[in-house]
Amino acid sequence: MILGIDKSIFRRLLFSYMLTILLGLCAVGILMSFLTKDYIVETQTQELLRKAKRVNLTIQNVREMNDSVKDLLVFLDQSFDTRIWVFDRSGQIVATSSKDEVYVGKSVDASVAQRMIKGEEAVLNLQFEGMKDTMLSVVVPWGKEKDVYGGIVLHAPVVGMNQTIAHLRETILWVTLFGIVMSVAIASLLSWSISRPLRQIEKVATRIGLGDYSERIDVKAKDEIGELAGTINRMVEQLEKIDREKRKLEQIRIDFLGNVSHELRTPLTAMQGFLEALQDGLIVDQARPKYYDIIYKETLHMSRLVDDIMDLVKLENNAIELERRPVEIEPLLKQCMYRFTPEAAEKGTALALEVHPATPLVFADPDRLQQIVNNLVKNALKFTDHGTIRLAAAPKENGISIVVSDTGTGISPEDQELIWERFFKADRGRSKTKGTGLGLAIVRELVSLHEGKITVASEVGKGTAFEVWLPQAS
Ligand SMILES: Nc1ncnc2c1ncn2[C@@H]1O[C@H](COP(=O)(O)OP(=O)(O)OP(=O)(O)O)[C@@H](O)[C@H]1O
Ligand SMILES: [Mg+2]
């Protein structure tokens, strides 16, 4: 296809160049041959007139033609290389410079004779048979200024005119040939300079068609083709970005499915094993309650996992509607404390609550706010042994800040960026901490649904503090 563009551009350029050069040179050639012809005729006419006047000077005192005058005419004919005729006032030719006197006794045109009597000069077009060259004839009065006896005709072939014009035509032919060669060269260069970027554009466009966005067009020209290349490059960049995002989303979806299946598979496998053992009577009666308890806990874990997944999916699809209203934060935090007190006592961890007296009402959905705080406290408890967990609330920038801090394991700086991802767990290998890694992903979605912000500050071995900022009720 590109060969087609290439060829047609090449042909069109070549054709137009050649046509321009040919037309231009033809015009110049025709003009030049006319001008040259005129110039040559003009200079030779002047020369002939000058000679004619000299002939007149020689014979202006002679009224009658005699042999000596005729000899003089022959001499002048030879020295000037022109034919000379002399005619009288009536126009009758009385003498010629040629030996054969065919014209003697004949007459020149009466009007020419009349003009001579008036003292004028004339240039005539006289045709002679059997002569190749164009003949040029001039007539001047014969005699003195007031005393004209007749006229003197001088005629001579126009020398050099044909050769000069032929020479000119030859030159023009060569120049034309040179012009055509040049035009082929220029057209090739131009067509190459146009077709090269076009070929590149075509190459990249083909790749885009195949879904490969890695290539760019390397065209530096500032012309329309350069602009086109720039536009295509920008388009490819855009497509590449969209493609990258699409792949990322696809990867997230695949990861999510993989994670969900894995998280469901693990408790299911355990339950299957225990149930089979119970069925086969491999477990003694006294030990049975322990196994039922394990199975029960696994089902609890599974249903929590399914709830979390459903929550997350709804949050990401914007399918959760908040029922926001002014909420007092202190009772909410207190309730959370009571709920986790037994668990904390088991781990030897103290719970503390600090609410600033000026803390305003927060504009939130109370159930969802409880979910946020519960998740954070649950995490703090999970990662803190024999430490302290503080729950604090205070006014901050047109809203309130809720801080859940602990003196637990802490989170490494690299992990601090990843904890928000679904299914991320820092200690994935260890079974010590139960959990699926969905808690913080849900918390982040819920906070952003409240138009709030959540940040984490943590130091490994020292503890972690999550701060949630939410807008106050106006
Ligand atoms: N207070 C904390 N102290 C130390 N590490 C924490 C704390 N909170 C969260 N993390 C780290 O962040 C990870 C993600 O937390 P997230 O709440 O999302 O998942 P999870 O608690 O492991 O599981 P789930 O909440 O779904 O039961 C945790 O696995 C843990 O590594
Ligand atoms: Mg959690």
Short mmCIF file of C-alpha atoms and ligand atoms in Angstrom, two decimals:
data_model
loop_
_atom_site.label_atom_id
_atom_site.label_comp_id
_atom_site.label_asym_id
_atom_site.label_seq_id
_atom_site.Cartn_x
_atom_site.Cartn_y
_atom_site.Cartn_z
CA MET A 1 0.00 0.00 0.00
CA ILE A 2 2.78 2.38 1.00
CA LEU A 3 4.50 1.56 -2.27
CA GLY A 4 1.38 2.87 -3.97
CA ILE A 5 1.52 6.18 -2.07
CA ASP A 6 5.21 6.38 -2.70
CA LYS A 7 4.92 5.77 -6.39
CA SER A 8 2.00 8.03 -6.96
CA ILE A 9 3.58 10.92 -5.02
CA PHE A 10 6.78 10.33 -6.91
CA ARG A 11 5.02 10.31 -10.28
CA ARG A 12 2.96 13.37 -9.53
CA LEU A 13 5.95 15.35 -8.35
CA LEU A 14 8.11 14.24 -11.23
CA PHE A 15 5.41 14.99 -13.76
CA SER A 16 4.68 18.45 -12.40
CA TYR A 17 8.36 19.33 -12.18
CA MET A 18 9.01 18.22 -15.74
CA LEU A 19 5.95 19.99 -17.06
CA THR A 20 6.91 23.23 -15.30
CA ILE A 21 10.44 23.08 -16.62
CA LEU A 22 9.35 22.20 -20.15
CA LEU A 23 6.70 24.92 -20.30
CA GLY A 24 9.04 27.48 -18.77
CA LEU A 25 11.86 26.71 -21.12
CA CYS A 26 9.57 26.62 -24.17
CA ALA A 27 8.25 30.06 -23.28
CA VAL A 28 11.74 31.40 -22.73
CA GLY A 29 12.95 29.75 -25.94
CA ILE A 30 10.20 31.17 -28.12
CA LEU A 31 10.61 34.63 -26.61
CA MET A 32 14.37 34.51 -26.98
CA SER A 33 14.26 33.45 -30.63
CA PHE A 34 11.92 36.31 -31.48
CA LEU A 35 13.93 38.84 -29.52
CA THR A 36 17.16 37.62 -31.00
CA LYS A 37 15.75 37.76 -34.51
CA ASP A 38 14.52 41.32 -33.95
CA TYR A 39 17.82 42.33 -32.46
CA ILE A 40 19.84 40.90 -35.31
CA VAL A 41 17.55 42.46 -37.95
CA GLU A 42 17.65 45.79 -36.14
CA THR A 43 21.44 45.96 -35.85
CA GLN A 44 21.91 44.84 -39.42
CA THR A 45 19.34 47.37 -40.65
CA GLN A 46 21.21 50.16 -38.87
CA GLU A 47 24.45 48.93 -40.35
CA LEU A 48 22.93 48.77 -43.83
CA LEU A 49 21.47 52.28 -43.49
CA ARG A 50 24.88 53.57 -42.45
CA LYS A 51 26.41 51.91 -45.50
CA ALA A 52 23.66 53.27 -47.74
CA LYS A 53 24.40 56.80 -46.54
CA ARG A 54 28.08 56.30 -47.27
CA VAL A 55 27.17 55.13 -50.81
CA ASN A 56 25.08 58.28 -51.17
CA LEU A 57 27.98 60.41 -49.94
CA THR A 58 30.12 58.88 -52.65
CA ILE A 59 27.62 59.44 -55.46
CA GLN A 60 25.59 62.44 -54.28
CA ASN A 61 27.27 64.80 -56.72
CA VAL A 62 26.69 62.58 -59.71
CA ARG A 63 23.48 63.20 -61.58
CA GLU A 64 24.01 60.98 -64.57
CA MET A 65 25.08 57.39 -64.37
CA ASN A 66 28.19 56.69 -66.36
CA ASP A 67 30.64 53.80 -66.44
CA SER A 68 32.95 55.21 -63.83
CA VAL A 69 30.05 55.59 -61.43
CA LYS A 70 28.98 52.05 -62.18
CA ASP A 71 32.53 50.83 -61.44
CA LEU A 72 32.37 52.75 -58.23
CA LEU A 73 29.12 50.92 -57.35
CA VAL A 74 30.79 47.56 -58.07
CA PHE A 75 33.67 48.56 -55.81
CA LEU A 76 31.31 49.61 -53.04
CA ASP A 77 29.30 46.39 -53.49
CA GLN A 78 32.46 44.36 -52.93
CA SER A 79 33.77 46.34 -50.00
CA PHE A 80 30.40 46.52 -48.20
CA ASP A 81 29.21 43.07 -49.33
CA THR A 82 25.79 44.35 -50.34
CA ARG A 83 23.91 44.75 -53.60
CA ILE A 84 23.31 48.36 -54.66
CA TRP A 85 20.62 49.78 -56.95
CA VAL A 86 20.14 53.36 -57.85
CA PHE A 87 16.78 54.63 -59.11
CA ASP A 88 15.66 58.05 -60.34
CA ARG A 89 12.82 60.28 -59.13
CA SER A 90 10.28 58.29 -61.16
CA GLY A 91 11.39 55.08 -59.46
CA GLN A 92 13.10 53.63 -62.53
CA ILE A 93 16.28 51.72 -61.71
CA VAL A 94 19.17 53.46 -63.50
CA ALA A 95 22.13 51.49 -62.21
CA THR A 96 22.97 48.35 -60.21
CA SER A 97 26.16 47.05 -58.71
CA SER A 98 25.80 43.59 -60.20
CA LYS A 99 27.22 42.66 -63.50
CA ASP A 100 24.00 41.22 -64.90
CA GLU A 101 21.78 44.24 -65.11
CA VAL A 102 18.46 42.42 -64.95
CA TYR A 103 16.89 45.06 -62.82
CA VAL A 104 18.01 48.12 -64.80
CA GLY A 105 15.00 49.71 -66.42
CA LYS A 106 12.57 48.15 -63.98
CA SER A 107 10.90 50.29 -61.38
CA VAL A 108 10.69 50.27 -57.64
CA ASP A 109 7.34 50.89 -56.07
CA ALA A 110 6.11 54.45 -56.75
CA SER A 111 5.38 55.04 -53.08
CA VAL A 112 9.01 54.28 -52.23
CA ALA A 113 10.14 56.84 -54.84
CA GLN A 114 7.74 59.39 -53.37
CA ARG A 115 9.17 58.90 -49.90
CA MET A 116 12.69 59.39 -51.20
CA ILE A 117 11.70 62.70 -52.77
CA LYS A 118 10.46 63.74 -49.36
CA GLY A 119 13.86 62.81 -47.93
CA GLU A 120 12.73 59.80 -45.91
CA GLU A 121 14.51 56.50 -45.42
CA ALA A 122 12.81 53.12 -45.73
CA VAL A 123 13.31 49.50 -44.94
CA LEU A 124 11.85 47.12 -47.49
CA ASN A 125 10.93 43.51 -47.63
CA LEU A 126 12.14 42.31 -50.96
CA GLN A 127 12.01 38.65 -51.84
CA PHE A 128 14.49 37.16 -54.23
CA GLU A 129 14.07 33.80 -55.79
CA GLY A 130 16.75 31.21 -55.22
CA MET A 131 18.17 32.84 -52.12
CA LYS A 132 18.23 30.91 -48.89
CA ASP A 133 18.92 33.70 -46.45
CA THR A 134 16.39 36.34 -45.57
CA MET A 135 17.21 39.50 -47.47
CA LEU A 136 17.16 42.87 -45.85
CA SER A 137 16.75 45.98 -47.95
CA VAL A 138 17.06 49.67 -47.09
CA VAL A 139 16.43 52.70 -49.22
CA VAL A 140 17.89 56.16 -48.69
CA PRO A 141 17.47 59.28 -50.80
CA TRP A 142 20.08 59.85 -53.54
CA GLY A 143 21.42 63.37 -53.69
CA LYS A 144 21.70 66.24 -51.29
CA GLU A 145 19.21 67.34 -48.71
CA LYS A 146 17.10 69.60 -50.88
CA ASP A 147 18.18 68.19 -54.20
CA VAL A 148 17.07 64.56 -54.43
CA TYR A 149 17.66 62.72 -57.72
CA GLY A 150 16.10 59.48 -56.67
CA GLY A 151 17.00 56.73 -54.25
CA ILE A 152 19.67 54.19 -53.41
CA VAL A 153 18.64 50.65 -52.48
CA LEU A 154 21.01 48.45 -50.50
CA HIS A 155 20.16 44.86 -49.83
CA ALA A 156 22.06 42.15 -48.12
CA PRO A 157 21.39 38.72 -46.63
CA VAL A 158 20.82 38.83 -42.89
CA VAL A 159 23.96 37.03 -41.83
CA GLY A 160 24.17 34.94 -38.69
CA MET A 161 20.51 35.15 -37.78
CA ASN A 162 19.66 31.53 -38.51
CA GLN A 163 22.87 30.23 -36.95
CA THR A 164 22.31 32.31 -33.83
CA ILE A 165 18.74 31.08 -33.48
CA ALA A 166 19.80 27.46 -34.08
CA HIS A 167 22.50 27.87 -31.48
CA LEU A 168 19.98 29.31 -29.06
CA ARG A 169 17.62 26.42 -29.63
CA GLU A 170 20.39 23.96 -29.00
CA THR A 171 21.27 25.69 -25.74
CA ILE A 172 17.63 25.61 -24.68
CA LEU A 173 17.47 21.90 -25.48
CA TRP A 174 20.46 21.20 -23.27
CA VAL A 175 19.11 23.35 -20.47
CA THR A 176 15.79 21.46 -20.76
CA LEU A 177 17.55 18.11 -20.55
CA PHE A 178 19.52 19.32 -17.55
CA GLY A 179 16.30 20.61 -15.99
CA ILE A 180 14.63 17.24 -16.48
CA VAL A 181 17.54 15.43 -14.86
CA MET A 182 17.45 17.93 -12.00
CA SER A 183 13.69 17.56 -11.67
CA VAL A 184 14.00 13.78 -11.44
CA ALA A 185 16.62 14.23 -8.72
CA ILE A 186 14.58 16.81 -6.78
CA ALA A 187 11.35 14.85 -7.16
CA SER A 188 13.09 11.71 -5.91
CA LEU A 189 14.51 13.57 -2.92
CA LEU A 190 11.18 15.20 -2.12
CA SER A 191 9.20 12.03 -2.55
CA TRP A 192 11.71 10.21 -0.36
CA SER A 193 11.44 12.88 2.32
CA ILE A 194 7.65 12.53 2.25
CA SER A 195 7.42 8.78 1.85
CA ARG A 196 9.96 7.93 4.59
CA PRO A 197 7.86 9.38 7.45
CA LEU A 198 4.71 8.05 5.79
CA ARG A 199 6.22 4.58 5.75
CA GLN A 200 7.12 4.97 9.42
CA ILE A 201 3.60 6.11 10.25
CA GLU A 202 2.23 3.12 8.40
CA LYS A 203 4.54 0.76 10.29
CA VAL A 204 3.48 2.15 13.66
CA ALA A 205 -0.20 2.19 12.66
CA THR A 206 0.04 -1.49 11.71
CA ARG A 207 1.55 -2.26 15.10
CA ILE A 208 -1.20 -0.32 16.86
CA GLY A 209 -3.69 -2.42 14.89
CA LEU A 210 -2.03 -5.53 16.31
CA GLY A 211 -2.26 -4.13 19.85
CA ASP A 212 1.41 -3.23 20.24
CA TYR A 213 1.77 0.30 21.62
CA SER A 214 5.49 0.24 22.31
CA GLU A 215 6.63 1.90 19.10
CA ARG A 216 6.75 5.67 18.41
CA ILE A 217 7.16 7.56 15.15
CA ASP A 218 10.49 9.33 14.93
CA VAL A 219 9.72 12.33 12.72
CA LYS A 220 11.46 15.59 13.55
CA ALA A 221 10.01 17.66 10.67
CA LYS A 222 7.90 20.66 11.69
CA ASP A 223 5.55 20.32 8.68
CA GLU A 224 2.10 18.74 8.42
CA ILE A 225 3.56 15.25 8.37
CA GLY A 226 5.50 16.07 11.55
CA GLU A 227 2.27 17.26 13.16
CA LEU A 228 0.48 14.11 12.05
CA ALA A 229 3.28 11.99 13.52
CA GLY A 230 3.04 13.97 16.78
CA THR A 231 -0.72 13.44 16.93
CA ILE A 232 -0.34 9.72 16.31
CA ASN A 233 2.38 9.50 18.97
CA ARG A 234 0.11 11.20 21.49
CA MET A 235 -2.72 8.87 20.48
CA VAL A 236 -0.49 5.81 20.96
CA GLU A 237 0.55 7.08 24.39
CA GLN A 238 -3.09 7.47 25.35
CA LEU A 239 -3.91 3.99 24.05
CA GLU A 240 -0.93 2.54 25.88
CA LYS A 241 -2.09 4.15 29.12
CA ILE A 242 -5.62 2.82 28.69
CA ASP A 243 -4.25 -0.62 27.83
CA ARG A 244 -1.96 -0.59 30.88
CA GLU A 245 -4.88 0.36 33.12
CA LYS A 246 -7.05 -2.33 31.56
CA ARG A 247 -4.38 -4.95 32.17
CA LYS A 248 -3.92 -3.76 35.75
CA LEU A 249 -7.66 -4.00 36.41
CA GLU A 250 -7.75 -7.42 34.81
CA GLN A 251 -4.83 -8.54 36.99
CA ILE A 252 -6.59 -7.22 40.11
CA ARG A 253 -9.72 -9.15 39.15
CA ILE A 254 -7.73 -12.35 38.59
CA ASP A 255 -5.84 -11.86 41.88
CA PHE A 256 -9.08 -11.20 43.69
CA LEU A 257 -10.70 -14.39 42.38
CA GLY A 258 -7.57 -16.37 43.22
CA ASN A 259 -7.44 -14.93 46.74
CA VAL A 260 -11.12 -15.52 47.43
CA SER A 261 -10.91 -19.13 46.26
CA HIS A 262 -7.79 -19.67 48.33
CA GLU A 263 -9.27 -18.11 51.45
CA LEU A 264 -12.40 -20.26 51.12
CA ARG A 265 -10.43 -23.39 50.24
CA THR A 266 -8.30 -23.34 53.42
CA PRO A 267 -11.13 -23.54 56.01
CA LEU A 268 -13.10 -25.89 53.76
CA THR A 269 -10.19 -28.33 53.56
CA ALA A 270 -9.78 -28.27 57.34
CA MET A 271 -13.50 -28.81 57.92
CA GLN A 272 -13.59 -31.64 55.36
CA GLY A 273 -10.72 -33.40 57.11
CA PHE A 274 -12.26 -33.14 60.58
CA LEU A 275 -15.71 -34.16 59.34
CA GLU A 276 -14.27 -37.23 57.59
CA ALA A 277 -12.42 -38.20 60.74
CA LEU A 278 -15.61 -37.82 62.80
CA GLN A 279 -17.61 -39.80 60.22
CA ASP A 280 -15.12 -42.66 60.18
CA GLY A 281 -15.23 -42.84 63.97
CA LEU A 282 -11.54 -42.09 64.21
CA ILE A 283 -12.08 -39.60 67.01
CA VAL A 284 -12.88 -40.75 70.48
CA ASP A 285 -16.08 -39.43 72.02
CA GLN A 286 -14.36 -37.22 74.58
CA ALA A 287 -12.42 -35.37 71.91
CA ARG A 288 -15.42 -34.74 69.70
CA PRO A 289 -16.60 -31.40 71.23
CA LYS A 290 -13.15 -29.91 70.56
CA TYR A 291 -13.41 -30.83 66.88
CA TYR A 292 -16.96 -29.55 66.60
CA ASP A 293 -15.73 -26.30 68.08
CA ILE A 294 -12.95 -26.05 65.53
CA ILE A 295 -15.37 -26.72 62.69
CA TYR A 296 -17.80 -24.16 64.09
CA LYS A 297 -15.03 -21.53 64.26
CA GLU A 298 -14.07 -22.28 60.67
CA THR A 299 -17.68 -21.70 59.55
CA LEU A 300 -17.68 -18.40 61.47
CA HIS A 301 -14.48 -17.40 59.74
CA MET A 302 -15.94 -18.30 56.36
CA SER A 303 -19.13 -16.38 56.85
CA ARG A 304 -17.12 -13.35 58.02
CA LEU A 305 -14.99 -13.66 54.94
CA VAL A 306 -18.05 -13.82 52.69
CA ASP A 307 -19.56 -10.80 54.48
CA ASP A 308 -16.32 -8.86 54.03
CA ILE A 309 -16.12 -9.74 50.36
CA MET A 310 -19.72 -8.71 49.82
CA ASP A 311 -19.10 -5.45 51.67
CA LEU A 312 -16.04 -4.71 49.59
CA VAL A 313 -17.74 -5.54 46.31
CA LYS A 314 -20.68 -3.32 47.22
CA LEU A 315 -18.37 -0.50 48.30
CA GLU A 316 -16.41 -0.70 45.06
CA ASN A 317 -19.59 -0.73 43.00
CA ASN A 318 -20.91 2.28 44.93
CA ALA A 319 -23.82 0.08 45.99
CA ILE A 320 -23.71 1.15 49.64
CA GLU A 321 -25.83 4.13 50.62
CA LEU A 322 -24.75 5.88 53.80
CA GLU A 323 -27.34 7.06 56.21
CA ARG A 324 -25.44 10.05 57.51
CA ARG A 325 -26.51 12.11 60.45
CA PRO A 326 -24.83 13.96 63.33
CA VAL A 327 -23.26 11.36 65.60
CA GLU A 328 -21.70 11.75 69.02
CA ILE A 329 -18.38 9.97 68.98
CA GLU A 330 -17.81 9.21 72.69
CA PRO A 331 -20.61 6.64 73.25
CA LEU A 332 -19.60 4.95 70.00
CA LEU A 333 -15.96 4.59 71.11
CA LYS A 334 -17.06 3.44 74.56
CA GLN A 335 -19.23 0.69 73.09
CA CYS A 336 -16.28 -0.47 71.05
CA MET A 337 -14.13 -0.58 74.17
CA TYR A 338 -16.66 -2.69 76.06
CA ARG A 339 -16.94 -5.08 73.18
CA PHE A 340 -13.22 -5.74 73.03
CA THR A 341 -12.47 -5.67 76.78
CA PRO A 342 -12.68 -9.48 77.27
CA GLU A 343 -10.43 -10.14 74.30
CA ALA A 344 -7.94 -7.50 75.49
CA ALA A 345 -7.89 -8.95 78.98
CA GLU A 346 -7.08 -12.35 77.49
CA LYS A 347 -4.01 -10.90 75.82
CA GLY A 348 -2.99 -8.81 78.79
CA THR A 349 -3.54 -5.60 76.89
CA ALA A 350 -5.04 -2.46 78.40
CA LEU A 351 -7.61 -0.33 76.61
CA ALA A 352 -7.75 3.42 77.15
CA LEU A 353 -10.17 6.07 75.94
CA GLU A 354 -9.50 9.81 75.60
CA VAL A 355 -12.11 12.14 74.15
CA HIS A 356 -11.42 15.89 73.96
CA PRO A 357 -14.31 17.80 75.57
CA ALA A 358 -14.65 20.11 72.52
CA THR A 359 -15.02 17.25 70.04
CA PRO A 360 -17.95 18.19 67.78
CA LEU A 361 -20.60 15.85 66.43
CA VAL A 362 -19.45 13.96 63.39
CA PHE A 363 -21.54 13.71 60.21
CA ALA A 364 -21.55 9.97 59.60
CA ASP A 365 -23.47 6.73 59.27
CA PRO A 366 -23.23 5.35 62.85
CA ASP A 367 -23.19 1.67 61.83
CA ARG A 368 -20.47 2.21 59.26
CA LEU A 369 -18.47 4.41 61.65
CA GLN A 370 -18.68 1.61 64.22
CA GLN A 371 -17.43 -0.80 61.55
CA ILE A 372 -14.44 1.47 60.86
CA VAL A 373 -13.46 1.78 64.52
CA ASN A 374 -14.08 -1.92 65.24
CA ASN A 375 -11.81 -2.95 62.37
CA LEU A 376 -9.00 -0.70 63.60
CA VAL A 377 -9.31 -1.85 67.22
CA LYS A 378 -9.50 -5.48 66.11
CA ASN A 379 -6.25 -5.03 64.19
CA ALA A 380 -4.58 -3.27 67.13
CA LEU A 381 -5.57 -6.13 69.41
CA LYS A 382 -4.43 -8.73 66.92
CA PHE A 383 -0.94 -7.28 66.72
CA THR A 384 -0.45 -6.25 70.37
CA ASP A 385 0.47 -8.54 73.26
CA HIS A 386 0.74 -7.12 76.80
CA GLY A 387 0.58 -3.57 75.66
CA THR A 388 -1.82 -0.66 75.55
CA ILE A 389 -4.40 0.34 72.99
CA ARG A 390 -5.57 3.96 73.06
CA LEU A 391 -8.75 5.24 71.51
CA ALA A 392 -8.75 9.03 71.16
CA ALA A 393 -10.99 11.65 69.56
CA ALA A 394 -10.37 15.39 69.19
CA PRO A 395 -11.52 18.31 67.02
CA LYS A 396 -9.40 18.92 63.92
CA GLU A 397 -9.78 21.15 60.81
CA ASN A 398 -13.61 21.42 60.60
CA GLY A 399 -13.98 17.84 61.64
CA ILE A 400 -12.81 15.30 64.10
CA SER A 401 -9.80 13.07 64.29
CA ILE A 402 -10.13 9.56 65.68
CA VAL A 403 -6.84 7.89 66.56
CA VAL A 404 -6.46 4.18 67.30
CA SER A 405 -2.92 3.56 68.53
CA ASP A 406 -1.21 0.51 69.94
CA THR A 407 2.14 -0.58 71.32
CA GLY A 408 2.25 -3.68 69.17
CA THR A 409 4.46 -5.09 66.44
CA GLY A 410 4.35 -2.09 64.15
CA ILE A 411 4.39 -2.07 60.32
CA SER A 412 7.53 -1.73 58.20
CA PRO A 413 7.65 1.35 55.93
CA GLU A 414 7.39 -0.80 52.76
CA ASP A 415 4.29 -2.57 54.09
CA GLN A 416 2.66 0.70 55.16
CA GLU A 417 1.82 1.37 51.51
CA LEU A 418 0.48 -2.15 50.90
CA ILE A 419 -1.76 -2.68 53.94
CA TRP A 420 -4.66 -1.00 52.13
CA GLU A 421 -4.64 -3.58 49.33
CA ARG A 422 -7.21 -6.33 49.42
CA PHE A 423 -5.91 -9.59 50.89
CA PHE A 424 -2.62 -8.05 51.99
CA LYS A 425 -1.20 -9.46 55.19
CA ALA A 426 2.30 -8.64 56.39
CA ASP A 427 2.84 -12.04 57.99
CA ARG A 428 1.15 -14.15 55.36
CA GLY A 429 3.39 -17.14 56.17
CA ARG A 430 2.55 -17.31 59.85
CA SER A 431 -0.72 -18.73 61.05
CA LYS A 432 -0.53 -16.82 64.30
CA THR A 433 -2.81 -14.06 63.13
CA LYS A 434 -6.09 -15.09 61.66
CA GLY A 435 -7.48 -12.80 59.04
CA THR A 436 -7.91 -12.37 55.33
CA GLY A 437 -6.45 -8.93 54.76
CA LEU A 438 -9.74 -7.30 53.81
CA GLY A 439 -10.30 -5.20 56.94
CA LEU A 440 -8.26 -2.14 56.00
CA ALA A 441 -9.44 -2.20 52.37
CA ILE A 442 -13.01 -1.96 53.66
CA VAL A 443 -12.02 0.76 56.17
CA ARG A 444 -10.40 2.86 53.45
CA GLU A 445 -13.46 2.57 51.18
CA LEU A 446 -15.80 3.48 54.05
CA VAL A 447 -13.70 6.49 55.06
CA SER A 448 -13.60 7.81 51.52
CA LEU A 449 -17.36 7.28 51.24
CA HIS A 450 -17.61 9.62 54.26
CA GLU A 451 -15.37 12.14 52.40
CA GLY A 452 -12.76 11.57 55.07
CA LYS A 453 -9.07 10.67 55.18
CA ILE A 454 -7.14 7.85 56.82
CA THR A 455 -3.40 7.78 57.51
CA VAL A 456 -1.03 5.43 59.26
CA ALA A 457 2.08 6.10 61.33
CA SER A 458 4.04 3.14 62.56
CA GLU A 459 7.43 1.97 63.76
CA VAL A 460 8.41 -1.69 63.83
CA GLY A 461 8.61 -2.95 67.43
CA LYS A 462 7.10 0.20 68.90
CA GLY A 463 3.55 0.38 67.71
CA THR A 464 1.08 1.71 65.19
CA ALA A 465 -1.35 4.64 65.07
CA PHE A 466 -4.20 4.93 62.54
CA GLU A 467 -5.77 8.37 62.29
CA VAL A 468 -9.17 8.89 60.69
CA TRP A 469 -10.38 12.39 59.90
CA LEU A 470 -14.09 12.89 59.29
CA PRO A 471 -16.09 16.05 58.60
CA GLN A 472 -18.07 17.45 61.52
CA ALA A 473 -21.84 17.83 61.47
CA SER A 474 -22.65 21.41 60.56
N1 LIG B 1 -2.31 -2.26 64.26
C1 LIG B 1 -1.52 -2.96 63.45
N2 LIG B 1 -0.30 -3.35 63.87
C2 LIG B 1 0.49 -4.06 63.04
N3 LIG B 1 0.16 -4.45 61.78
C3 LIG B 1 -1.05 -4.09 61.34
C4 LIG B 1 -1.96 -3.33 62.14
N4 LIG B 1 -3.08 -3.12 61.43
C5 LIG B 1 -2.90 -3.74 60.25
N5 LIG B 1 -1.68 -4.34 60.18
C6 LIG B 1 -1.10 -5.06 59.03
O1 LIG B 1 -1.89 -4.82 57.91
C7 LIG B 1 -2.40 -6.02 57.35
C8 LIG B 1 -3.75 -5.78 56.76
O2 LIG B 1 -4.70 -5.51 57.74
P1 LIG B 1 -6.21 -5.83 57.47
O3 LIG B 1 -7.04 -5.36 58.58
O4 LIG B 1 -6.55 -5.32 56.12
O5 LIG B 1 -6.19 -7.41 57.34
P2 LIG B 1 -6.18 -8.47 58.51
O6 LIG B 1 -6.40 -7.80 59.80
O7 LIG B 1 -4.95 -9.26 58.36
O8 LIG B 1 -7.40 -9.35 58.10
P3 LIG B 1 -8.95 -9.03 58.33
O9 LIG B 1 -9.02 -7.65 58.86
O10 LIG B 1 -9.55 -9.16 56.99
O11 LIG B 1 -9.41 -10.03 59.28
C9 LIG B 1 -2.38 -6.95 58.52
O12 LIG B 1 -2.34 -8.27 58.08
C10 LIG B 1 -1.14 -6.54 59.23
O13 LIG B 1 -0.02 -7.09 58.64
MG MG B 2 -8.04 -6.48 60.18
#
